Short mmCIF file of C-alpha atoms in Angstrom, two decimals:
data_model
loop_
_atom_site.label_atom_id
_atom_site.label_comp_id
_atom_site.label_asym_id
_atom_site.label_seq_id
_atom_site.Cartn_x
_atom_site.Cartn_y
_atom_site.Cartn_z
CA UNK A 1 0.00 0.00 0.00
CA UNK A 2 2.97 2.29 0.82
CA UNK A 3 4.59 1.56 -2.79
CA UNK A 4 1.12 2.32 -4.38
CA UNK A 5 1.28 5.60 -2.32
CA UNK A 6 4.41 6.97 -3.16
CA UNK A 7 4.03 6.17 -6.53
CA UNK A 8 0.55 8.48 -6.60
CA UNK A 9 2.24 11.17 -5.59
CA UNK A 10 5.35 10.53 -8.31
CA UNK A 11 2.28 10.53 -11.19
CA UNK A 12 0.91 13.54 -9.51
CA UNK A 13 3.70 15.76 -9.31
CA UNK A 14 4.65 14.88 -12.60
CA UNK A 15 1.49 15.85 -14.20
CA UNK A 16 0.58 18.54 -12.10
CA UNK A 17 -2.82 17.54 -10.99
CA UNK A 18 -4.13 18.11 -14.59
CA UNK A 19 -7.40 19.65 -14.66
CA UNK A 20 -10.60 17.41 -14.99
CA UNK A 21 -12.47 16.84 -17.94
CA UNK A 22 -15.44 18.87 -17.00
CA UNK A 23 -13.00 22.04 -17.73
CA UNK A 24 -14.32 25.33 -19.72
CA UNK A 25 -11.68 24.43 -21.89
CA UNK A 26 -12.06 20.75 -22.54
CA UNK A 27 -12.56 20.21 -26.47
CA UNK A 28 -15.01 19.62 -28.58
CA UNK A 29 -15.58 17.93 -32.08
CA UNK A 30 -15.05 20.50 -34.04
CA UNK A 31 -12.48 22.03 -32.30
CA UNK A 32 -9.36 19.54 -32.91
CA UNK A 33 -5.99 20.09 -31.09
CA UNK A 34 -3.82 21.40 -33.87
CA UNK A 35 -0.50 19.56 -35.51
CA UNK A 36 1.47 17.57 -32.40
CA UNK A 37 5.17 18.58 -32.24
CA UNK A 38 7.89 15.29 -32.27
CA UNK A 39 9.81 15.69 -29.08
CA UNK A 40 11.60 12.11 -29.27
CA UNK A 41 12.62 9.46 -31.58
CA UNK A 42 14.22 5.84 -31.13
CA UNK A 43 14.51 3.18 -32.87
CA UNK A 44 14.72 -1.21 -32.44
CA UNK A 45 16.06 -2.56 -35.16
CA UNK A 46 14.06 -5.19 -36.98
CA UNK A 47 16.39 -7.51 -36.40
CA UNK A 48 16.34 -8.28 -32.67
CA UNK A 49 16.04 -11.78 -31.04
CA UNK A 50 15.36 -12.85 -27.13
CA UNK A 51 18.60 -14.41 -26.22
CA UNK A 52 19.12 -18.07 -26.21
CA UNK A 53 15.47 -18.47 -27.74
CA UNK A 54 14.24 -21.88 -29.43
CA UNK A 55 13.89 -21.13 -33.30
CA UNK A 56 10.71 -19.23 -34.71
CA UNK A 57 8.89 -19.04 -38.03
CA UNK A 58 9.37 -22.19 -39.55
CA UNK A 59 5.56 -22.19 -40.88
CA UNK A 60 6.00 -18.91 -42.86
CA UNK A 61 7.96 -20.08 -45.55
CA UNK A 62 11.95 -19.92 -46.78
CA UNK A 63 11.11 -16.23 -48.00
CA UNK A 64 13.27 -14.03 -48.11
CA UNK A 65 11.01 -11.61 -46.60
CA UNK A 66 12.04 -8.11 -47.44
CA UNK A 67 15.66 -9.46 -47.27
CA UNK A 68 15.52 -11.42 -44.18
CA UNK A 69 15.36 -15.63 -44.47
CA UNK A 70 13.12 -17.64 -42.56
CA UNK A 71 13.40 -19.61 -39.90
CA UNK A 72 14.54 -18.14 -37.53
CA UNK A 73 17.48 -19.12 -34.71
CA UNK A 74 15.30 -17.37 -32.08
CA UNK A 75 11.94 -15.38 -30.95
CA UNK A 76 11.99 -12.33 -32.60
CA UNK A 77 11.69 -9.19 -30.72
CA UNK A 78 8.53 -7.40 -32.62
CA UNK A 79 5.02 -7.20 -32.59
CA UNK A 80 4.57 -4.07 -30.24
CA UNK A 81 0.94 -4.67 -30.04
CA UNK A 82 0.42 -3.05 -26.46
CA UNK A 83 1.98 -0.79 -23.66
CA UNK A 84 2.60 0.00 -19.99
CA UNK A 85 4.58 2.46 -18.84
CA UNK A 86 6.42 1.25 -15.86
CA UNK A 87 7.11 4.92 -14.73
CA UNK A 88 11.25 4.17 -14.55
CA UNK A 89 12.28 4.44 -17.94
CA UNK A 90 10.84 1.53 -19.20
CA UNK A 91 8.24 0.10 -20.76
CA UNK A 92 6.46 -3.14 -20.93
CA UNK A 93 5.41 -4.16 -24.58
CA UNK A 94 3.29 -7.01 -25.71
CA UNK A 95 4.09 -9.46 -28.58
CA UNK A 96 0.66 -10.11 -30.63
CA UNK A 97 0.51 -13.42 -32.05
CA UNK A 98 3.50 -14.29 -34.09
CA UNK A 99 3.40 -14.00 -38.18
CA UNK A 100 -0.46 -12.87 -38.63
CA UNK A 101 -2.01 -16.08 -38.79
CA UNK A 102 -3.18 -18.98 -36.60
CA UNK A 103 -1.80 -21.71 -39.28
CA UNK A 104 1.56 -19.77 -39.09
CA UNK A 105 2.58 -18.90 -35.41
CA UNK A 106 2.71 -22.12 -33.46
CA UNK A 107 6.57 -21.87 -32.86
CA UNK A 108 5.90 -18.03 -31.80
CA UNK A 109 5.70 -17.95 -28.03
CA UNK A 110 3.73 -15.28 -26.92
CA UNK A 111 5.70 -12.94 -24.65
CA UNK A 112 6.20 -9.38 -22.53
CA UNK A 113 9.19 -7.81 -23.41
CA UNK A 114 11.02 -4.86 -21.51
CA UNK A 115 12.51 -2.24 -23.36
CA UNK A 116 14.42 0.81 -22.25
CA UNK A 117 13.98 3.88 -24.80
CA UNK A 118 16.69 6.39 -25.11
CA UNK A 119 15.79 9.23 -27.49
CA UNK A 120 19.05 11.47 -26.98
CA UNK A 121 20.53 8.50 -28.26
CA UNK A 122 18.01 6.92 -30.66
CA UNK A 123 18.21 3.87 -29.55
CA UNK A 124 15.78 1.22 -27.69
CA UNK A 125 17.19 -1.47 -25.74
CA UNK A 126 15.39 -4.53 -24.14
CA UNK A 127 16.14 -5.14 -20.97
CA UNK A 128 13.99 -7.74 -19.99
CA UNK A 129 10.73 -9.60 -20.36
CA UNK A 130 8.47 -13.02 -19.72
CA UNK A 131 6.79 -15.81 -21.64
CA UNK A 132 3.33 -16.17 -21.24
CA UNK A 133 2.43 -19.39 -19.65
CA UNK A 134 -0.63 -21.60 -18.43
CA UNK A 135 0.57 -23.73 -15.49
CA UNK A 136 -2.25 -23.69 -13.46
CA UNK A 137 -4.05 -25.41 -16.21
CA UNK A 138 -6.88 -22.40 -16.44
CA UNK A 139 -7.50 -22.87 -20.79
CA UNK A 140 -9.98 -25.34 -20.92
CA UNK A 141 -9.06 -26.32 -24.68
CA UNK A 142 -5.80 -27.67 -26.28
CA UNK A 143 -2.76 -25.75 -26.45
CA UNK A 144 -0.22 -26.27 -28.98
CA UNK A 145 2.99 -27.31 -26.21
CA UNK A 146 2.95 -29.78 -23.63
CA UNK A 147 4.58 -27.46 -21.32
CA UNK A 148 1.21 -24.66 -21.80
CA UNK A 149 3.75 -21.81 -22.85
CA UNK A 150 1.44 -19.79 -25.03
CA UNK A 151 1.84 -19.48 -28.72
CA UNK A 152 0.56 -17.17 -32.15
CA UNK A 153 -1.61 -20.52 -32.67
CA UNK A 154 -3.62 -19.98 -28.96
CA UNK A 155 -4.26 -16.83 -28.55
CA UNK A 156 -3.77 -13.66 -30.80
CA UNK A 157 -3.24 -10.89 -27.37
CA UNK A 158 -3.28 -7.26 -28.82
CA UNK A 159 -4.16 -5.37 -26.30
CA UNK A 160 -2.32 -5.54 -22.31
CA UNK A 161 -3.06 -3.18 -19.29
CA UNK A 162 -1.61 -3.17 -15.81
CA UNK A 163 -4.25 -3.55 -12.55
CA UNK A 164 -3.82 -1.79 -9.72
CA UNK A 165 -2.30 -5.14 -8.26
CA UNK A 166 0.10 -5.24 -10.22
CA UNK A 167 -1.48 -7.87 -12.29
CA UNK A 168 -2.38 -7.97 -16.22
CA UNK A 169 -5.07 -8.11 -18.26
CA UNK A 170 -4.88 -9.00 -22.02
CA UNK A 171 -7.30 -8.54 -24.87
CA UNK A 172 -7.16 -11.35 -27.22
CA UNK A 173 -8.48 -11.60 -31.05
CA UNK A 174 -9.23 -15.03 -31.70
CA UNK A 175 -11.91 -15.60 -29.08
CA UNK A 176 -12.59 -12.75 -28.43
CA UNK A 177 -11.22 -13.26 -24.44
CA UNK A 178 -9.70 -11.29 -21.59
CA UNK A 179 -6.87 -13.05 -20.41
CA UNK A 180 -5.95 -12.59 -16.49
CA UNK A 181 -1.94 -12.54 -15.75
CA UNK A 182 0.14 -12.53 -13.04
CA UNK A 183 3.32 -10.20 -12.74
CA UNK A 184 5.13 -12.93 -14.62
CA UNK A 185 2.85 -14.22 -16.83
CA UNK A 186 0.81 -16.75 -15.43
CA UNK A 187 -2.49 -17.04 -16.55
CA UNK A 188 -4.09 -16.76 -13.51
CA UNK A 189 -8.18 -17.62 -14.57
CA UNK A 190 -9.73 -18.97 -17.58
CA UNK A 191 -10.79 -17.20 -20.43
CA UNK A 192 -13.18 -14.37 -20.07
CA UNK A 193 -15.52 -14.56 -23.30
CA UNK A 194 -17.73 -11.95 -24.63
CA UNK A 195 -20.94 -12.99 -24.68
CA UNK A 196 -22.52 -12.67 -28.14
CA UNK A 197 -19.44 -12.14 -29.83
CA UNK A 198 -17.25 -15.13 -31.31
CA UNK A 199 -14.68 -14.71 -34.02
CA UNK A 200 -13.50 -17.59 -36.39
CA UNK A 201 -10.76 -18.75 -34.59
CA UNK A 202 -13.17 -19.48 -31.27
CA UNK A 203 -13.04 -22.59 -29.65
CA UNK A 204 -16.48 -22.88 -28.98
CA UNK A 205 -18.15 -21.84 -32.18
CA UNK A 206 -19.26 -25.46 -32.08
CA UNK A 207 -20.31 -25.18 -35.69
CA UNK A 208 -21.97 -21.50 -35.01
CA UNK A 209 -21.64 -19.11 -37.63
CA UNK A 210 -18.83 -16.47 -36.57
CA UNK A 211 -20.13 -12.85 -36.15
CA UNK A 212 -16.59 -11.15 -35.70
CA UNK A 213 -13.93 -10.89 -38.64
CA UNK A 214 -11.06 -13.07 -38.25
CA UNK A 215 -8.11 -10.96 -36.48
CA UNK A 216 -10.69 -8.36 -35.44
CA UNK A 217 -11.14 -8.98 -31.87
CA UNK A 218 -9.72 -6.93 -28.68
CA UNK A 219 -7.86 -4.24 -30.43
CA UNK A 220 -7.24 -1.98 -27.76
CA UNK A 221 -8.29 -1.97 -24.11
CA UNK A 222 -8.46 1.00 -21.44
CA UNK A 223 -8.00 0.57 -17.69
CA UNK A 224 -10.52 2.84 -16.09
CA UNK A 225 -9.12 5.63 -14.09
CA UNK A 226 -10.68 4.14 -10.87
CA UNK A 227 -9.12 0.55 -11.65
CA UNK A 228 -12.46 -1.17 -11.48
CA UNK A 229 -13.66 -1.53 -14.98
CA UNK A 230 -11.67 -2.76 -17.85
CA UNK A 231 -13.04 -1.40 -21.46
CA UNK A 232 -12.12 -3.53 -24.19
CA UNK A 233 -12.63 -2.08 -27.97
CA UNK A 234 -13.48 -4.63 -31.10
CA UNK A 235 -11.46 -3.83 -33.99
CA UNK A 236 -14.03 -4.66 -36.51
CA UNK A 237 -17.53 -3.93 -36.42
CA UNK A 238 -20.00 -7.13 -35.41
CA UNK A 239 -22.46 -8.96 -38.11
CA UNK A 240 -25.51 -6.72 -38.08
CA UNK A 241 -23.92 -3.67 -36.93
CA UNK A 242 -23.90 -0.64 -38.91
CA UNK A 243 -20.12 -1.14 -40.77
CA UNK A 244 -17.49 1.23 -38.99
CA UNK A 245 -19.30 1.04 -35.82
CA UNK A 246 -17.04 -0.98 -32.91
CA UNK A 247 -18.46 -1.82 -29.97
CA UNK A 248 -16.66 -0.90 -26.53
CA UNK A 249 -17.80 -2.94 -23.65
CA UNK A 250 -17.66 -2.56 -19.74
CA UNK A 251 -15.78 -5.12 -17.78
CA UNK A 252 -16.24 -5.19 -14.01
CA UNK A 253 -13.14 -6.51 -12.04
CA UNK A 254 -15.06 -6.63 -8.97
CA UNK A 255 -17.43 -8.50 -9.96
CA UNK A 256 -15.53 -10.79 -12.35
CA UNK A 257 -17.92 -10.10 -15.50
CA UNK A 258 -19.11 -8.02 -18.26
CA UNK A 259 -21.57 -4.78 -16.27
CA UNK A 260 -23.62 -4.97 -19.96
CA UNK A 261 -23.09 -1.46 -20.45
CA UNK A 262 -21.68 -0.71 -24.06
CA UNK A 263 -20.66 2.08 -26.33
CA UNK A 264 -20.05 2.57 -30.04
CA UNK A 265 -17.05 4.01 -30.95
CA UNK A 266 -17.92 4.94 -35.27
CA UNK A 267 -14.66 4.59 -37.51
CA UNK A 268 -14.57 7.74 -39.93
CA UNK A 269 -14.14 4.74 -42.76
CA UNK A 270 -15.57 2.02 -42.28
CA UNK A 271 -12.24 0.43 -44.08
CA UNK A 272 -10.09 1.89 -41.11
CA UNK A 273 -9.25 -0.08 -37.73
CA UNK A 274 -8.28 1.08 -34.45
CA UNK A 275 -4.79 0.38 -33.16
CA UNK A 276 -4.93 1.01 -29.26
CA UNK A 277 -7.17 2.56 -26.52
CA UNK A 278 -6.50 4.15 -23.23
CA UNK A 279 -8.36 5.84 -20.45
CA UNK A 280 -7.66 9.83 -20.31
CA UNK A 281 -10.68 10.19 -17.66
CA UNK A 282 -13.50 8.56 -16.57
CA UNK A 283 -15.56 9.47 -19.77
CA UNK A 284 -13.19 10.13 -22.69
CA UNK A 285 -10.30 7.59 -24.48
CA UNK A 286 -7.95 8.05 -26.60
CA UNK A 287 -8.31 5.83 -29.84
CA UNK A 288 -5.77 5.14 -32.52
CA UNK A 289 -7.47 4.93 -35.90
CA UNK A 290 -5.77 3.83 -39.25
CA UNK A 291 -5.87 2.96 -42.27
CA UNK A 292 -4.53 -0.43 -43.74
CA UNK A 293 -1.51 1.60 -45.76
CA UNK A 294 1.67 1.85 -45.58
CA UNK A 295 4.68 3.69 -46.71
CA UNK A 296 3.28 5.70 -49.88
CA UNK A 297 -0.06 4.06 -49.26
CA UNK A 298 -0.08 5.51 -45.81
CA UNK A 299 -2.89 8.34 -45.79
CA UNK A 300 -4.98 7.95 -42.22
CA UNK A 301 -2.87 7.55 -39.22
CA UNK A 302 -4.66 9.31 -36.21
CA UNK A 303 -5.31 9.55 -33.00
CA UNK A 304 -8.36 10.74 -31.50
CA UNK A 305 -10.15 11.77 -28.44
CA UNK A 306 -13.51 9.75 -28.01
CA UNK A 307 -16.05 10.58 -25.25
CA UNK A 308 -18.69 8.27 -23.95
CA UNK A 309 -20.87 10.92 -23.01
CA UNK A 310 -22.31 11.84 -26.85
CA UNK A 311 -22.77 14.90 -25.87
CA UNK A 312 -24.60 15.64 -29.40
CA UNK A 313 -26.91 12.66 -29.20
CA UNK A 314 -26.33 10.61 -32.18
CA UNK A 315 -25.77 7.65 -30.79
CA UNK A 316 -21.65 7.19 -31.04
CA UNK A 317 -19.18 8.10 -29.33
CA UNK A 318 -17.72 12.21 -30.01
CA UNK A 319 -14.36 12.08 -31.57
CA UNK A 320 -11.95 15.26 -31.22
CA UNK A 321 -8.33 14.48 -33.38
CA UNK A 322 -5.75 14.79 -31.40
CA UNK A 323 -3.06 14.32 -33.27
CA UNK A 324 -2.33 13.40 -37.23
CA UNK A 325 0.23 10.77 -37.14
CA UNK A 326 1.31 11.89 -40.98
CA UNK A 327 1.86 15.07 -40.16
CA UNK A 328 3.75 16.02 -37.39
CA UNK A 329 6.26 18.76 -36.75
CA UNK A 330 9.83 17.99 -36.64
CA UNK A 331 11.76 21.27 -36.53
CA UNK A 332 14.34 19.91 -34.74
CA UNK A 333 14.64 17.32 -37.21
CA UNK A 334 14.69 14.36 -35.26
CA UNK A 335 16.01 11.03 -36.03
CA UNK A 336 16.99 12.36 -39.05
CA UNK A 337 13.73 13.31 -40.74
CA UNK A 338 12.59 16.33 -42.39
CA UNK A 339 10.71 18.90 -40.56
CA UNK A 340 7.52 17.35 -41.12
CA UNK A 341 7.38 13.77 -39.73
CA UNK A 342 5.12 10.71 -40.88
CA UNK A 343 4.40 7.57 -38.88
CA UNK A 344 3.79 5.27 -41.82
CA UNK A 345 3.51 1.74 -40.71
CA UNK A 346 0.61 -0.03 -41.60
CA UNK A 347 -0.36 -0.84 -37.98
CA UNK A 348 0.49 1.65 -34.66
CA UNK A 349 -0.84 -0.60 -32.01
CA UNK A 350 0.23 1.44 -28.66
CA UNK A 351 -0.29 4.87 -27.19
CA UNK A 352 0.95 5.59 -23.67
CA UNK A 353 0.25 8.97 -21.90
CA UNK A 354 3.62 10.91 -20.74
CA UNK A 355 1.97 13.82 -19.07
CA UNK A 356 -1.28 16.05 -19.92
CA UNK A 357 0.33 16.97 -23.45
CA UNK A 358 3.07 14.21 -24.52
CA UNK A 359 2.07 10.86 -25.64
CA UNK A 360 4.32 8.04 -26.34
CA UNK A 361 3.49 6.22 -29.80
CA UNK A 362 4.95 2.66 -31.42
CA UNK A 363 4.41 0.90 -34.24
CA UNK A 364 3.94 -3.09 -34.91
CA UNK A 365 6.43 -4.19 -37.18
CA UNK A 366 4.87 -7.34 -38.37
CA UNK A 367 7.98 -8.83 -38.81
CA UNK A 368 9.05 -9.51 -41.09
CA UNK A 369 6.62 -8.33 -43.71
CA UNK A 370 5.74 -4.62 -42.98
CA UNK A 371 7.64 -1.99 -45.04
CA UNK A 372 6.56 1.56 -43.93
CA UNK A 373 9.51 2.95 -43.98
CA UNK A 374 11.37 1.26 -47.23
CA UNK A 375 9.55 -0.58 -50.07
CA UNK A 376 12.81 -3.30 -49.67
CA UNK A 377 13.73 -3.29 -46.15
CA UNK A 378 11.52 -5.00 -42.84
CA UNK A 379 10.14 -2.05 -40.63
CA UNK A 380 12.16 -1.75 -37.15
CA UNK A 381 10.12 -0.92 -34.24
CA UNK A 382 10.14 2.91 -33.51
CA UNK A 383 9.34 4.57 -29.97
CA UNK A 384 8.29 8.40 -30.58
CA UNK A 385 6.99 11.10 -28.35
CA UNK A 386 4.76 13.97 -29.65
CA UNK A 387 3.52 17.02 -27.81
CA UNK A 388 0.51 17.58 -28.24
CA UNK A 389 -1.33 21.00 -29.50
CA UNK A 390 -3.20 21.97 -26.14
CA UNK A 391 -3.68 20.05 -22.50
CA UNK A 392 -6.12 16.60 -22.64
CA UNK A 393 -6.92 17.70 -19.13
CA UNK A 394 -6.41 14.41 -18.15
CA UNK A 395 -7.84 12.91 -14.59
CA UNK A 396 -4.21 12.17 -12.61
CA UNK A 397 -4.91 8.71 -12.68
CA UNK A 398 -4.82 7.94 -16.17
CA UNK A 399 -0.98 8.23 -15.55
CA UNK A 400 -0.44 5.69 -13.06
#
């Protein structure tokens, strides 16, 4: 209780006690924050591997894959699919589910890495991490290993926030499920389903008809400023939806289950997908939203504020842009780049609050196969900070 303490009053002084939401100034829809400034830049190169690792993408093919041969001697260090900010320096960053596929990512274990940013120097290191395991025996279906580490082929987890206990919780794709971890990555319960929701790749479909897209399950999920509820967002929109509209659901830790209260968070395309999610106040989230481009085919890469409250009464969620991830200023010329800098990776999967107007950003790499950055060359993983245009106003606990 003491440690929880003292680090409340760390994530207050270093935010200031932002303002709440209810503010004269807080924004509105039409009234957008203005072109974020890049303050930071680092870089992992694509080409990092967990250290003494068993081998990896044998199911993917001989390639070469932008240059790079397959398999591989070790678990590659990619996938940035989720983030906590572990308030020293580092950050803990999720591995989705291997090489896109079920079929392909059985010899992908499914892992927590640690990484260390440094953007005087441009670098990111990793200094640390933890497979995800199941030795309690809590998935009540086959796993691919004998010895219930996870793998690409059990679970696609995309989405990872941090309890007040320390704990984790995971959104997965394939069921869709929230997945309950320990500090080190023990699966602690079984699989939390959503009730009328199943994508392909369920379990129990039991010969049902699917009514999620494959690999558009838990895209993002927000920790609630109060640490009780747990607000998982679909990446796709459900059979018999209107198309762009995502459903955002409540999930009560207390009381172990869904609270049936739901939102609808509408995509400005309904060909875009959200990359991440995370709680700014009780009310209002901040939602990546992209496009499926890349490098020259990059166009939408945004993030947005999205409030609950629909104030205007049409029935989704209001949206304020926060921040254009293709156009950002750069007159410092960080990392190299011009003075206007683009984030052009087909999927940014993780936003991370830094105080009440800087926001940490990263990109999945998909490795091997992404190529945002050079039509010939596998994307590294890049860490960036942006300041934003004006304060989010943020409730103090959205840092912790």
């Amino acid at each position: 209780m003491r440690r929880l303490s003292i680090m409340f009053s760390a994530v207050a002084l270093t935010v200031g006690l932002a303002a709440p939401a209810a503010l004269a100034g807080e924004k509105t829809k039409t009234d957008d924050f203005g072109q974020a400034t890049l303050t930071g830049w680092a870089s992992l190169p694509a080409q990092t591997f967990v250290p003494g690792s068993e081998p990896s993408g044998a199911a993917i093919g001989a390639g070469p894959f932008n240059g790079i041969a397959a398999p591989f001697a070790g678990q590659p260090v990619q996938g940035f699919s989720g983030v906590v900010n572990r308030h020293d320096g580092t950050y803990d960053v999720l591995s989705d589910n291997g090489y896109g596929q079920k079929a392909n990512s059985a010899d992908f274990l499914l892992r927590v890495h640690r990484i260390k940013p440094d953007t005087r120097t441009g670098n990111v290191k990793v200094v640390g991490g933890f497979n995800l395991t199941d030795p309690y025996h809590k998935v009540p279906f086959a796993l691919t290993r004998a010895d219930r580490t996870l793998t690409g082929a059990d679970f696609d987890v995309e989405s990872i926030v941090r309890a007040y206990d320390g704990t984790y919780w995971m959104g997965d794709e394939f069921g869709p499920f929230l997945l309950h971890f320990s500090r080190t990555g023990k699966l602690l319960q079984a699989p939390v389903s959503l009730d009328g929701v199943k994508a392909p790749e369920n379990p129990y479909l039991n010969g049902q008809t699917p009514n999620a897209a494959s690999s558009k399950g838990f895209e993002g999920m927000a920790r609630g400023v109060d640490g009780r509820y747990l607000y998982p967002l679909l990446e796709g929109t459900v059979t018999g939806d209107t198309p762009g509209d995502l459903r955002i659901n409540e999930f009560d830790l207390k009381a172990g289950k869904y609270s049936g209260k739901r939102w609808t968070y509408r995509l400005e395309s309904k060909d875009n997908a959200i990359g991440d999610a995370i709680a700014v106040d009780k009310n209002r989230f901040l939602v990546i939203e992209r496009d499926g481009g890349q490098g020259d085919t990059a166009k939408f890469k945004r993030i947005y504020l999205a409030d609950k409250r629909d104030r205007n009464g049409d029935g989704v969620m209001d949206k304020t842009l926060v921040a254009d991830l293709m156009s950002i200023a750069n007159p410092k010329k960080l990392g190299g780049f011009g003075e206007t800098f683009t984030f052009p990776f087909q999927t940014i999967e993780d936003v991370v609050l830094l105080d009440d107007r800087t926001l940490a950003v990263l990109n999945d790499n998909n490795f091997p196969f992404s190529t945002g950055r050079s039509a010939t060359k596998a994307d590294d993983n890049e860490f960036i900070t942006i300041r934003l245009g004006d304060r989010l106003h943020a409730d103090w606990r959205a840092f912790i």
